[in-house]
Amino acid sequence: MSVVALAGNPNCGKTTLFNKLTGLNQKVGNYPGVTVERRSGSANFAGRAVTVVDLPGTYSLISRSRDEAIAFEVLTGHGEEAKPAVTVIVVDASNLDRNLYLALSILELGHPAVVALNMMDVAEKAGVHPDPEALSAALGVPVVPVVAKSGLGVDKLQAAVVEMLNRPVAPPARGWHLDEAVERAVAELKASLHAPERPENAAEGEAVWLLSSLATAERAGTLGTEDDPFVSFRDLGPVMDVARQQLRLLQDDLPAQVIQARYAQANQISAQAVRRGEAPAVTTTDRIDHILLHPILGAVIFLGVMALLFQSIFAWADPLMGGIEDTVGFLQAAATSALPEGALRDLFVDGVIGGVGNVVVFVPQIAILFLFIAVLEDSGYLSRAAFISDRFMARVGLHGRAFVPLLSGFACAIPAVMATRSIENRRDRLVTILVLPLVTCSARLPVYTLIIASLFAAEKPVLGVFTVGGLLMLMMYVLSVTITVAVAFLLKRTLLKSPTPPLVLELPPYRWPEPMSVARRVYERCKVFVRDAGTVILALSIILWAMLYFPRQVEPSFDVQREKMLIEHAYQASIARERNESKIAERQASRDEAWAFIDRRVEAERVKNSVAGRIGHGLEPIIEPLGYDWRIGVGLLASFAAREVFVSTLGLVYGVGEEVDEESVPLRQRLRSEVDPKTGDRIYTPLVGLSLMIFFLLAAQCMSTVAVVRRETNSWRWPAFMVAYMTVLAWSGAFLVYQGGRLLGFQ
Amino acid sequence: MTLDKLPTDKTARILKVEGHDSVMLRLMEMGLVPGTPVRVRKRAPFGGPLELKVRDYLLSIRAREAQGIVVETE
């Protein structure tokens, strides 16, 4: 099947056109080895089946990083992708100069292309009237005016592509020239790039690209690093040597010369082919910006929008998540009664259904966050938000675009990590991803609540308006923000050393978001999460379940039958002469309760002997300096499924039952009264509580985050690093708090 | 005069983009090449970024980067 590539600037309507062309037949994946998303779909162009590939939106082909080199790789067939037979260059008619600059760079590569002149309606309104025929004459390729949003002209575009597929015409040679030295270097390089089966201008275009990209990457310091734009061009090996030699002979402003020459040509073309009428003095965008970027009003609106976004993922997702949890519980109960008892049933009920629940429960937050982001992005506000928050983010060394993901992290790191996609630079994206799990997410709250309520005088007033509990909670948030910022600051200066990313940010005109495009993006994000991260989460859920479940054959330390019999005897004796029906029912209930207590003790002993329990025991020497015993070790292990699982696991190991939450009074009492069998001291002192809270603040106790980081960084290396550094941080923090506290005489 | 000093809503022409480091090249790729008219449309508070009008679109850059762009008013 012929491949048709869509290329163009960001915000030029390329994705809208892609959606129009492919409908619902789309696939999302990653380009191999990088985090750039690969979007393709099948379509029918005037009776001809084609594969459409949507290239990442870019302003320029000159590459200083691997991510940026993707477009060139695909367009020229140097990467692993099949070379497109025709490239559709989407050009925003209302912003012609800059779009023509990219169009010229693509045409210089010498492959058959068609220009889709998009947003004609917007251009006309702004008083810009491009003449498609004059443009076509100047560019030497067909130019088809379209309005991707409404679908106007899309059929003509398809026909032009099919015509080009049937009778390919290479675009004319590059229309600008530089001084003799540069031209000689290009000619030298062209000779070593030439291959007889390729279009005649391809070698020359690639030579220009190679020289300008090499010089730019040299300046950006990416050569030889893993960001090196040329790593995947193995077939270019000897050519690269020629390019390096030639570059040494040239002035060091070669890329600047190339950019200026191309822009000069773009200016000339747009002067010839565009009639400029009367432009409105004040546009709608001007008027909206006057309010949204107002020094005071703008800041207030920004805070309001962010508060709304935060509130929505924090609170609005809650009923949906509750609904999912209820459904999972219902399915588990139904499966339990429908299947014969045994390990297989438990695997299915607790491992599989529970694991699927662990995946699906994140979907509401992801959907809501991406609904917000899609609306903000398509309306043009997301860039304004970055503009407003840049001042603060730059202090840390991050991009303004890191603000929304970091804020979302307070609800949940999973959608937040997915939202870092809008950060262009790979290193800055990585730093943001790596610190996101340090932001206090909502799953930590049950753990904090249980600890504060059990071990501190939470209700005790402080200074009249505050309480101990409230202040402790506040302290956890302040610590979280401080540490997140500090680690980001450190990572930017050490491991992922890079200058504060420049803010070169287009502020697109305000537009109404299209509901279909928004819905599609929300759906796509959820799908990618369930498919890519979900598999890992499910697998880890089952492993964790098995660790707590096996081995099954455990001899209880007491005679279960005998104890149950004793209870039964006592019960029988107590009702022997009882006639009062309600009294009998009461006694029966207390007998059942006593039996259940015995069952829970058996279950608790089983947990103690399970793989997880043994690991917990094994961990004791490591966690003892933090003030923890093996039970907490089991809880920490189990909380890897999700932090809040810590609470129910403690319920399990203490025989209070698994169905507890942070509000559970028996569990709180149990924690308070638990003593060390050897010394008789309380195990859970306020100091241990503080040490535990610090541990939870800093540890990467969440396999779903690990899974989603793997998906977004396309490697296991970064999630492994994240878990390692956070565990070290958590252990050290808890150690300092516990041992320091003891030195100061606290308990 | 450098672009960061250009008064708001006054149009100037770019004379020179100083330094050819990667950031300056990026600015040129975005259309800030010598000869191009440019206008500062807004300034973010507390010394935050500038919003420029250049070639039919709006571009935001930091004052630090704007210092490298030499302009002349007409």
PDB file of N, CA and C in Angstrom, chain A residues 59-60 62 64 68 94-98 101 216 219-220 252-253 255-256 259-260 263 267 276 285-286 289-290 293 295 384 387 390-392 394 398 424 500-507, chain B residues 15 17 19-36 39 41-62 64-65:
ATOM      1  N   TYR A  59       8.615  23.125  13.171  1.00  0.00           N
ATOM      2  CA  TYR A  59       8.813  24.413  12.512  1.00  0.00           C
ATOM      3  C   TYR A  59       9.935  24.345  11.498  1.00  0.00           C
ATOM      4  N   SER A  60      10.807  23.342  11.664  1.00  0.00           N
ATOM      5  CA  SER A  60      11.996  23.290  10.829  1.00  0.00           C
ATOM      6  C   SER A  60      12.476  21.853  10.751  1.00  0.00           C
ATOM      7  N   ILE A  62      15.805  21.204  10.315  1.00  0.00           N
ATOM      8  CA  ILE A  62      17.151  21.196  10.891  1.00  0.00           C
ATOM      9  C   ILE A  62      17.077  20.559  12.274  1.00  0.00           C
ATOM     10  N   ARG A  64      18.634  19.140  15.944  1.00  0.00           N
ATOM     11  CA  ARG A  64      19.687  19.126  16.954  1.00  0.00           C
ATOM     12  C   ARG A  64      19.495  17.959  17.907  1.00  0.00           C
ATOM     13  N   GLU A  68      13.893  15.493  16.870  1.00  0.00           N
ATOM     14  CA  GLU A  68      13.685  16.391  15.735  1.00  0.00           C
ATOM     15  C   GLU A  68      14.028  15.728  14.413  1.00  0.00           C
ATOM     16  N   SER A  94      -3.022  31.425   6.753  1.00  0.00           N
ATOM     17  CA  SER A  94      -3.075  32.665   7.519  1.00  0.00           C
ATOM     18  C   SER A  94      -1.725  33.005   8.142  1.00  0.00           C
ATOM     19  N   ASN A  95      -0.750  32.127   7.971  1.00  0.00           N
ATOM     20  CA  ASN A  95       0.574  32.345   8.566  1.00  0.00           C
ATOM     21  C   ASN A  95       1.588  31.834   7.565  1.00  0.00           C
ATOM     22  N   LEU A  96       1.546  32.447   6.370  1.00  0.00           N
ATOM     23  CA  LEU A  96       2.168  31.833   5.215  1.00  0.00           C
ATOM     24  C   LEU A  96       3.703  31.781   5.270  1.00  0.00           C
ATOM     25  N   ASP A  97       4.358  32.880   5.661  1.00  0.00           N
ATOM     26  CA  ASP A  97       5.822  32.937   5.584  1.00  0.00           C
ATOM     27  C   ASP A  97       6.479  31.780   6.326  1.00  0.00           C
ATOM     28  N   ARG A  98       6.088  31.619   7.600  1.00  0.00           N
ATOM     29  CA  ARG A  98       6.747  30.619   8.409  1.00  0.00           C
ATOM     30  C   ARG A  98       6.424  29.213   7.918  1.00  0.00           C
ATOM     31  N   TYR A 101       8.449  28.438   4.852  1.00  0.00           N
ATOM     32  CA  TYR A 101       9.837  28.115   5.195  1.00  0.00           C
ATOM     33  C   TYR A 101       9.994  26.591   5.348  1.00  0.00           C
ATOM     34  N   THR A 216      24.329  22.659  13.708  1.00  0.00           N
ATOM     35  CA  THR A 216      23.425  23.051  14.795  1.00  0.00           C
ATOM     36  C   THR A 216      23.562  22.109  15.978  1.00  0.00           C
ATOM     37  N   ARG A 219      26.544  22.824  18.022  1.00  0.00           N
ATOM     38  CA  ARG A 219      26.341  23.956  18.916  1.00  0.00           C
ATOM     39  C   ARG A 219      25.463  23.588  20.105  1.00  0.00           C
ATOM     40  N   ALA A 220      24.489  22.712  19.870  1.00  0.00           N
ATOM     41  CA  ALA A 220      23.581  22.325  20.954  1.00  0.00           C
ATOM     42  C   ALA A 220      24.246  21.300  21.872  1.00  0.00           C
ATOM     43  N   ASP A 252      31.310  29.481  10.580  1.00  0.00           N
ATOM     44  CA  ASP A 252      30.468  28.769  11.542  1.00  0.00           C
ATOM     45  C   ASP A 252      29.025  29.266  11.582  1.00  0.00           C
ATOM     46  N   ASP A 253      28.665  30.203  10.689  1.00  0.00           N
ATOM     47  CA  ASP A 253      27.257  30.617  10.700  1.00  0.00           C
ATOM     48  C   ASP A 253      26.475  29.954   9.571  1.00  0.00           C
ATOM     49  N   PRO A 255      24.327  27.394   9.406  1.00  0.00           N
ATOM     50  CA  PRO A 255      22.874  27.220   9.573  1.00  0.00           C
ATOM     51  C   PRO A 255      22.130  28.543   9.445  1.00  0.00           C
ATOM     52  N   ALA A 256      22.694  29.619  10.015  1.00  0.00           N
ATOM     53  CA  ALA A 256      22.041  30.925   9.935  1.00  0.00           C
ATOM     54  C   ALA A 256      21.917  31.369   8.480  1.00  0.00           C
ATOM     55  N   ILE A 259      19.104  29.331   6.858  1.00  0.00           N
ATOM     56  CA  ILE A 259      17.774  29.765   7.311  1.00  0.00           C
ATOM     57  C   ILE A 259      17.400  31.084   6.634  1.00  0.00           C
ATOM     58  N   GLN A 260      18.346  32.013   6.600  1.00  0.00           N
ATOM     59  CA  GLN A 260      18.042  33.318   5.995  1.00  0.00           C
ATOM     60  C   GLN A 260      17.748  33.194   4.511  1.00  0.00           C
ATOM     61  N   TYR A 263      14.267  31.792   4.112  1.00  0.00           N
ATOM     62  CA  TYR A 263      13.238  32.788   4.444  1.00  0.00           C
ATOM     63  C   TYR A 263      13.145  33.850   3.359  1.00  0.00           C
ATOM     64  N   ASN A 267       9.753  34.752   1.582  1.00  0.00           N
ATOM     65  CA  ASN A 267       9.244  36.127   1.478  1.00  0.00           C
ATOM     66  C   ASN A 267       8.900  36.480   0.044  1.00  0.00           C
ATOM     67  N   ARG A 276      -2.461  41.222  -0.246  1.00  0.00           N
ATOM     68  CA  ARG A 276      -2.801  41.601   1.130  1.00  0.00           C
ATOM     69  C   ARG A 276      -3.822  42.714   1.106  1.00  0.00           C
ATOM     70  N   THR A 285      -8.448  37.621  18.738  1.00  0.00           N
ATOM     71  CA  THR A 285      -7.359  37.142  19.601  1.00  0.00           C
ATOM     72  C   THR A 285      -6.761  38.293  20.413  1.00  0.00           C
ATOM     73  N   ASP A 286      -6.591  39.469  19.763  1.00  0.00           N
ATOM     74  CA  ASP A 286      -6.085  40.640  20.486  1.00  0.00           C
ATOM     75  C   ASP A 286      -6.983  40.961  21.668  1.00  0.00           C
ATOM     76  N   ASP A 289      -6.733  38.259  24.401  1.00  0.00           N
ATOM     77  CA  ASP A 289      -5.438  38.355  25.081  1.00  0.00           C
ATOM     78  C   ASP A 289      -5.376  39.559  26.008  1.00  0.00           C
ATOM     79  N   HIS A 290      -6.076  40.615  25.596  1.00  0.00           N
ATOM     80  CA  HIS A 290      -6.081  41.825  26.422  1.00  0.00           C
ATOM     81  C   HIS A 290      -6.560  41.496  27.840  1.00  0.00           C
ATOM     82  N   LEU A 293      -4.191  37.909  29.232  1.00  0.00           N
ATOM     83  CA  LEU A 293      -2.782  38.160  29.522  1.00  0.00           C
ATOM     84  C   LEU A 293      -2.604  39.473  30.275  1.00  0.00           C
ATOM     85  N   PRO A 295      -1.914  41.840  33.275  1.00  0.00           N
ATOM     86  CA  PRO A 295      -1.011  41.541  34.399  1.00  0.00           C
ATOM     87  C   PRO A 295      -1.729  41.048  35.657  1.00  0.00           C
ATOM     88  N   ARG A 384      -0.793  30.074  26.540  1.00  0.00           N
ATOM     89  CA  ARG A 384      -0.837  31.266  27.393  1.00  0.00           C
ATOM     90  C   ARG A 384      -0.512  30.886  28.841  1.00  0.00           C
ATOM     91  N   PHE A 387       3.035  30.684  29.107  1.00  0.00           N
ATOM     92  CA  PHE A 387       3.560  32.056  29.053  1.00  0.00           C
ATOM     93  C   PHE A 387       3.499  32.685  30.444  1.00  0.00           C
ATOM     94  N   ASP A 390       5.792  30.729  33.094  1.00  0.00           N
ATOM     95  CA  ASP A 390       7.196  30.524  32.720  1.00  0.00           C
ATOM     96  C   ASP A 390       8.170  31.157  33.704  1.00  0.00           C
ATOM     97  N   ARG A 391       7.818  32.351  34.187  1.00  0.00           N
ATOM     98  CA  ARG A 391       8.711  33.076  35.084  1.00  0.00           C
ATOM     99  C   ARG A 391       9.120  32.212  36.280  1.00  0.00           C
ATOM    100  N   PHE A 392       8.145  31.502  36.838  1.00  0.00           N
ATOM    101  CA  PHE A 392       8.408  30.689  38.031  1.00  0.00           C
ATOM    102  C   PHE A 392       9.094  29.384  37.666  1.00  0.00           C
ATOM    103  N   ALA A 394      11.004  28.815  35.157  1.00  0.00           N
ATOM    104  CA  ALA A 394      12.371  29.047  34.690  1.00  0.00           C
ATOM    105  C   ALA A 394      13.343  29.093  35.865  1.00  0.00           C
ATOM    106  N   LEU A 398      12.978  24.723  34.575  1.00  0.00           N
ATOM    107  CA  LEU A 398      12.034  23.979  33.750  1.00  0.00           C
ATOM    108  C   LEU A 398      11.280  24.917  32.812  1.00  0.00           C
ATOM    109  N   GLU A 424       8.619  19.895  24.848  1.00  0.00           N
ATOM    110  CA  GLU A 424       9.330  19.515  23.629  1.00  0.00           C
ATOM    111  C   GLU A 424      10.663  18.817  23.895  1.00  0.00           C
ATOM    112  N   THR A 500      18.527  25.962  31.169  1.00  0.00           N
ATOM    113  CA  THR A 500      17.098  26.239  31.251  1.00  0.00           C
ATOM    114  C   THR A 500      16.558  26.302  29.832  1.00  0.00           C
ATOM    115  N   PRO A 501      15.537  25.518  29.519  1.00  0.00           N
ATOM    116  CA  PRO A 501      15.086  25.476  28.129  1.00  0.00           C
ATOM    117  C   PRO A 501      14.628  26.861  27.677  1.00  0.00           C
ATOM    118  N   PRO A 502      15.012  27.258  26.484  1.00  0.00           N
ATOM    119  CA  PRO A 502      14.566  28.555  26.002  1.00  0.00           C
ATOM    120  C   PRO A 502      13.065  28.509  25.822  1.00  0.00           C
ATOM    121  N   LEU A 503      12.451  29.649  26.023  1.00  0.00           N
ATOM    122  CA  LEU A 503      11.021  29.714  25.766  1.00  0.00           C
ATOM    123  C   LEU A 503      10.864  30.257  24.361  1.00  0.00           C
ATOM    124  N   VAL A 504      10.592  29.392  23.422  1.00  0.00           N
ATOM    125  CA  VAL A 504      10.281  29.849  22.077  1.00  0.00           C
ATOM    126  C   VAL A 504       8.926  29.242  21.785  1.00  0.00           C
ATOM    127  N   LEU A 505       7.903  30.025  22.086  1.00  0.00           N
ATOM    128  CA  LEU A 505       6.577  29.447  22.216  1.00  0.00           C
ATOM    129  C   LEU A 505       5.603  30.187  21.318  1.00  0.00           C
ATOM    130  N   GLU A 506       4.998  29.473  20.417  1.00  0.00           N
ATOM    131  CA  GLU A 506       3.984  30.115  19.580  1.00  0.00           C
ATOM    132  C   GLU A 506       2.701  30.276  20.398  1.00  0.00           C
ATOM    133  N   LEU A 507       2.090  31.453  20.321  1.00  0.00           N
ATOM    134  CA  LEU A 507       0.793  31.638  20.967  1.00  0.00           C
ATOM    135  C   LEU A 507      -0.247  31.620  19.852  1.00  0.00           C
TER     136      LEU A 507
ATOM    137  N   LEU B  15      17.771  43.928  12.794  1.00  0.00           N
ATOM    138  CA  LEU B  15      19.033  44.199  12.105  1.00  0.00           C
ATOM    139  C   LEU B  15      19.935  42.982  12.141  1.00  0.00           C
ATOM    140  N   VAL B  17      20.764  39.076  14.425  1.00  0.00           N
ATOM    141  CA  VAL B  17      20.528  38.130  15.519  1.00  0.00           C
ATOM    142  C   VAL B  17      21.901  37.705  15.999  1.00  0.00           C
ATOM    143  N   GLY B  19      25.025  36.053  17.985  1.00  0.00           N
ATOM    144  CA  GLY B  19      25.383  34.735  18.476  1.00  0.00           C
ATOM    145  C   GLY B  19      24.677  33.707  17.603  1.00  0.00           C
ATOM    146  N   HIS B  20      25.351  32.610  17.349  1.00  0.00           N
ATOM    147  CA  HIS B  20      24.697  31.597  16.531  1.00  0.00           C
ATOM    148  C   HIS B  20      24.548  30.329  17.339  1.00  0.00           C
ATOM    149  N   ASP B  21      24.253  30.490  18.620  1.00  0.00           N
ATOM    150  CA  ASP B  21      24.034  29.277  19.392  1.00  0.00           C
ATOM    151  C   ASP B  21      22.677  28.690  19.011  1.00  0.00           C
ATOM    152  N   SER B  22      22.419  27.533  19.579  1.00  0.00           N
ATOM    153  CA  SER B  22      21.252  26.760  19.181  1.00  0.00           C
ATOM    154  C   SER B  22      19.942  27.528  19.385  1.00  0.00           C
ATOM    155  N   VAL B  23      19.871  28.332  20.465  1.00  0.00           N
ATOM    156  CA  VAL B  23      18.632  29.062  20.737  1.00  0.00           C
ATOM    157  C   VAL B  23      18.405  30.149  19.690  1.00  0.00           C
ATOM    158  N   MET B  24      19.454  30.859  19.352  1.00  0.00           N
ATOM    159  CA  MET B  24      19.320  31.911  18.355  1.00  0.00           C
ATOM    160  C   MET B  24      18.942  31.344  16.989  1.00  0.00           C
ATOM    161  N   LEU B  25      19.487  30.159  16.694  1.00  0.00           N
ATOM    162  CA  LEU B  25      19.111  29.520  15.429  1.00  0.00           C
ATOM    163  C   LEU B  25      17.626  29.166  15.449  1.00  0.00           C
ATOM    164  N   ARG B  26      17.153  28.715  16.618  1.00  0.00           N
ATOM    165  CA  ARG B  26      15.739  28.390  16.739  1.00  0.00           C
ATOM    166  C   ARG B  26      14.887  29.642  16.477  1.00  0.00           C
ATOM    167  N   LEU B  27      15.319  30.774  17.025  1.00  0.00           N
ATOM    168  CA  LEU B  27      14.569  32.013  16.802  1.00  0.00           C
ATOM    169  C   LEU B  27      14.547  32.357  15.320  1.00  0.00           C
ATOM    170  N   MET B  28      15.658  32.143  14.657  1.00  0.00           N
ATOM    171  CA  MET B  28      15.695  32.433  13.221  1.00  0.00           C
ATOM    172  C   MET B  28      14.783  31.477  12.461  1.00  0.00           C
ATOM    173  N   GLU B  29      14.775  30.225  12.878  1.00  0.00           N
ATOM    174  CA  GLU B  29      13.890  29.265  12.218  1.00  0.00           C
ATOM    175  C   GLU B  29      12.427  29.676  12.371  1.00  0.00           C
ATOM    176  N   MET B  30      12.133  30.355  13.494  1.00  0.00           N
ATOM    177  CA  MET B  30      10.771  30.811  13.727  1.00  0.00           C
ATOM    178  C   MET B  30      10.468  32.092  12.939  1.00  0.00           C
ATOM    179  N   GLY B  31      11.430  32.562  12.170  1.00  0.00           N
ATOM    180  CA  GLY B  31      11.179  33.699  11.291  1.00  0.00           C
ATOM    181  C   GLY B  31      11.783  35.009  11.752  1.00  0.00           C
ATOM    182  N   LEU B  32      12.521  34.991  12.846  1.00  0.00           N
ATOM    183  CA  LEU B  32      13.157  36.230  13.321  1.00  0.00           C
ATOM    184  C   LEU B  32      14.504  36.409  12.628  1.00  0.00           C
ATOM    185  N   VAL B  33      14.463  36.650  11.315  1.00  0.00           N
ATOM    186  CA  VAL B  33      15.717  36.842  10.588  1.00  0.00           C
ATOM    187  C   VAL B  33      15.880  38.332  10.275  1.00  0.00           C
ATOM    188  N   PRO B  34      17.108  38.782  10.034  1.00  0.00           N
ATOM    189  CA  PRO B  34      17.326  40.193   9.732  1.00  0.00           C
ATOM    190  C   PRO B  34      16.387  40.678   8.627  1.00  0.00           C
ATOM    191  N   GLY B  35      15.885  41.888   8.800  1.00  0.00           N
ATOM    192  CA  GLY B  35      14.972  42.456   7.818  1.00  0.00           C
ATOM    193  C   GLY B  35      13.511  42.282   8.173  1.00  0.00           C
ATOM    194  N   THR B  36      13.206  41.411   9.128  1.00  0.00           N
ATOM    195  CA  THR B  36      11.814  41.125   9.474  1.00  0.00           C
ATOM    196  C   THR B  36      11.263  42.172  10.436  1.00  0.00           C
ATOM    197  N   ARG B  39       7.101  43.407  16.501  1.00  0.00           N
ATOM    198  CA  ARG B  39       6.469  44.325  17.444  1.00  0.00           C
ATOM    199  C   ARG B  39       6.306  43.597  18.775  1.00  0.00           C
ATOM    200  N   ARG B  41       4.097  42.902  21.726  1.00  0.00           N
ATOM    201  CA  ARG B  41       2.668  43.081  21.931  1.00  0.00           C
ATOM    202  C   ARG B  41       2.330  43.139  23.416  1.00  0.00           C
ATOM    203  N   LYS B  42       3.008  42.309  24.209  1.00  0.00           N
ATOM    204  CA  LYS B  42       2.744  42.280  25.651  1.00  0.00           C
ATOM    205  C   LYS B  42       3.991  41.855  26.399  1.00  0.00           C
ATOM    206  N   ARG B  43       4.024  42.215  27.669  1.00  0.00           N
ATOM    207  CA  ARG B  43       5.111  41.743  28.533  1.00  0.00           C
ATOM    208  C   ARG B  43       4.474  41.065  29.737  1.00  0.00           C
ATOM    209  N   ALA B  44       4.927  39.847  30.044  1.00  0.00           N
ATOM    210  CA  ALA B  44       4.401  39.163  31.232  1.00  0.00           C
ATOM    211  C   ALA B  44       4.925  39.870  32.470  1.00  0.00           C
ATOM    212  N   PRO B  45       4.132  39.921  33.551  1.00  0.00           N
ATOM    213  CA  PRO B  45       4.558  40.641  34.751  1.00  0.00           C
ATOM    214  C   PRO B  45       5.788  40.008  35.411  1.00  0.00           C
ATOM    215  N   PHE B  46       6.403  40.761  36.306  1.00  0.00           N
ATOM    216  CA  PHE B  46       7.591  40.333  37.071  1.00  0.00           C
ATOM    217  C   PHE B  46       8.750  39.909  36.163  1.00  0.00           C
ATOM    218  N   GLY B  47       8.975  40.666  35.092  1.00  0.00           N
ATOM    219  CA  GLY B  47      10.106  40.345  34.225  1.00  0.00           C
ATOM    220  C   GLY B  47       9.951  39.032  33.487  1.00  0.00           C
ATOM    221  N   GLY B  48       8.729  38.611  33.270  1.00  0.00           N
ATOM    222  CA  GLY B  48       8.448  37.376  32.541  1.00  0.00           C
ATOM    223  C   GLY B  48       8.668  37.557  31.058  1.00  0.00           C
ATOM    224  N   PRO B  49       8.269  36.582  30.247  1.00  0.00           N
ATOM    225  CA  PRO B  49       8.553  36.620  28.811  1.00  0.00           C
ATOM    226  C   PRO B  49       7.834  37.746  28.052  1.00  0.00           C
ATOM    227  N   LEU B  50       8.274  37.973  26.820  1.00  0.00           N
ATOM    228  CA  LEU B  50       7.643  38.947  25.932  1.00  0.00           C
ATOM    229  C   LEU B  50       6.739  38.220  24.950  1.00  0.00           C
ATOM    230  N   GLU B  51       5.730  38.927  24.504  1.00  0.00           N
ATOM    231  CA  GLU B  51       4.918  38.368  23.430  1.00  0.00           C
ATOM    232  C   GLU B  51       5.154  39.223  22.196  1.00  0.00           C
ATOM    233  N   LEU B  52       5.617  38.584  21.122  1.00  0.00           N
ATOM    234  CA  LEU B  52       5.953  39.319  19.902  1.00  0.00           C
ATOM    235  C   LEU B  52       4.936  39.046  18.815  1.00  0.00           C
ATOM    236  N   LYS B  53       4.772  40.061  17.964  1.00  0.00           N
ATOM    237  CA  LYS B  53       4.016  39.829  16.731  1.00  0.00           C
ATOM    238  C   LYS B  53       5.041  39.823  15.610  1.00  0.00           C
ATOM    239  N   VAL B  54       5.140  38.702  14.919  1.00  0.00           N
ATOM    240  CA  VAL B  54       6.118  38.597  13.844  1.00  0.00           C
ATOM    241  C   VAL B  54       5.514  37.754  12.723  1.00  0.00           C
ATOM    242  N   ARG B  55       5.610  38.198  11.493  1.00  0.00           N
ATOM    243  CA  ARG B  55       5.126  37.419  10.338  1.00  0.00           C
ATOM    244  C   ARG B  55       3.741  36.811  10.559  1.00  0.00           C
ATOM    245  N   ASP B  56       2.760  37.561  10.850  1.00  0.00           N
ATOM    246  CA  ASP B  56       1.368  37.081  10.967  1.00  0.00           C
ATOM    247  C   ASP B  56       1.120  36.150  12.151  1.00  0.00           C
ATOM    248  N   TYR B  57       2.042  36.019  13.069  1.00  0.00           N
ATOM    249  CA  TYR B  57       1.703  35.179  14.221  1.00  0.00           C
ATOM    250  C   TYR B  57       2.315  35.731  15.500  1.00  0.00           C
ATOM    251  N   LEU B  58       1.932  35.117  16.637  1.00  0.00           N
ATOM    252  CA  LEU B  58       2.386  35.589  17.942  1.00  0.00           C
ATOM    253  C   LEU B  58       3.407  34.619  18.494  1.00  0.00           C
ATOM    254  N   LEU B  59       4.529  35.156  18.967  1.00  0.00           N
ATOM    255  CA  LEU B  59       5.598  34.316  19.469  1.00  0.00           C
ATOM    256  C   LEU B  59       6.032  34.854  20.824  1.00  0.00           C
ATOM    257  N   SER B  60       6.244  33.926  21.760  1.00  0.00           N
ATOM    258  CA  SER B  60       6.680  34.352  23.080  1.00  0.00           C
ATOM    259  C   SER B  60       8.119  33.914  23.300  1.00  0.00           C
ATOM    260  N   ILE B  61       8.970  34.848  23.723  1.00  0.00           N
ATOM    261  CA  ILE B  61      10.357  34.524  24.062  1.00  0.00           C
ATOM    262  C   ILE B  61      10.720  35.261  25.347  1.00  0.00           C
ATOM    263  N   ARG B  62      11.806  34.811  26.010  1.00  0.00           N
ATOM    264  CA  ARG B  62      12.204  35.479  27.242  1.00  0.00           C
ATOM    265  C   ARG B  62      13.030  36.722  26.934  1.00  0.00           C
ATOM    266  N   ARG B  64      15.798  37.490  28.067  1.00  0.00           N
ATOM    267  CA  ARG B  64      17.196  37.128  27.876  1.00  0.00           C
ATOM    268  C   ARG B  64      17.508  36.848  26.410  1.00  0.00           C
ATOM    269  N   GLU B  65      16.588  36.122  25.754  1.00  0.00           N
ATOM    270  CA  GLU B  65      16.803  35.821  24.345  1.00  0.00           C
ATOM    271  C   GLU B  65      16.614  37.080  23.498  1.00  0.00           C
TER     272      GLU B  65
END
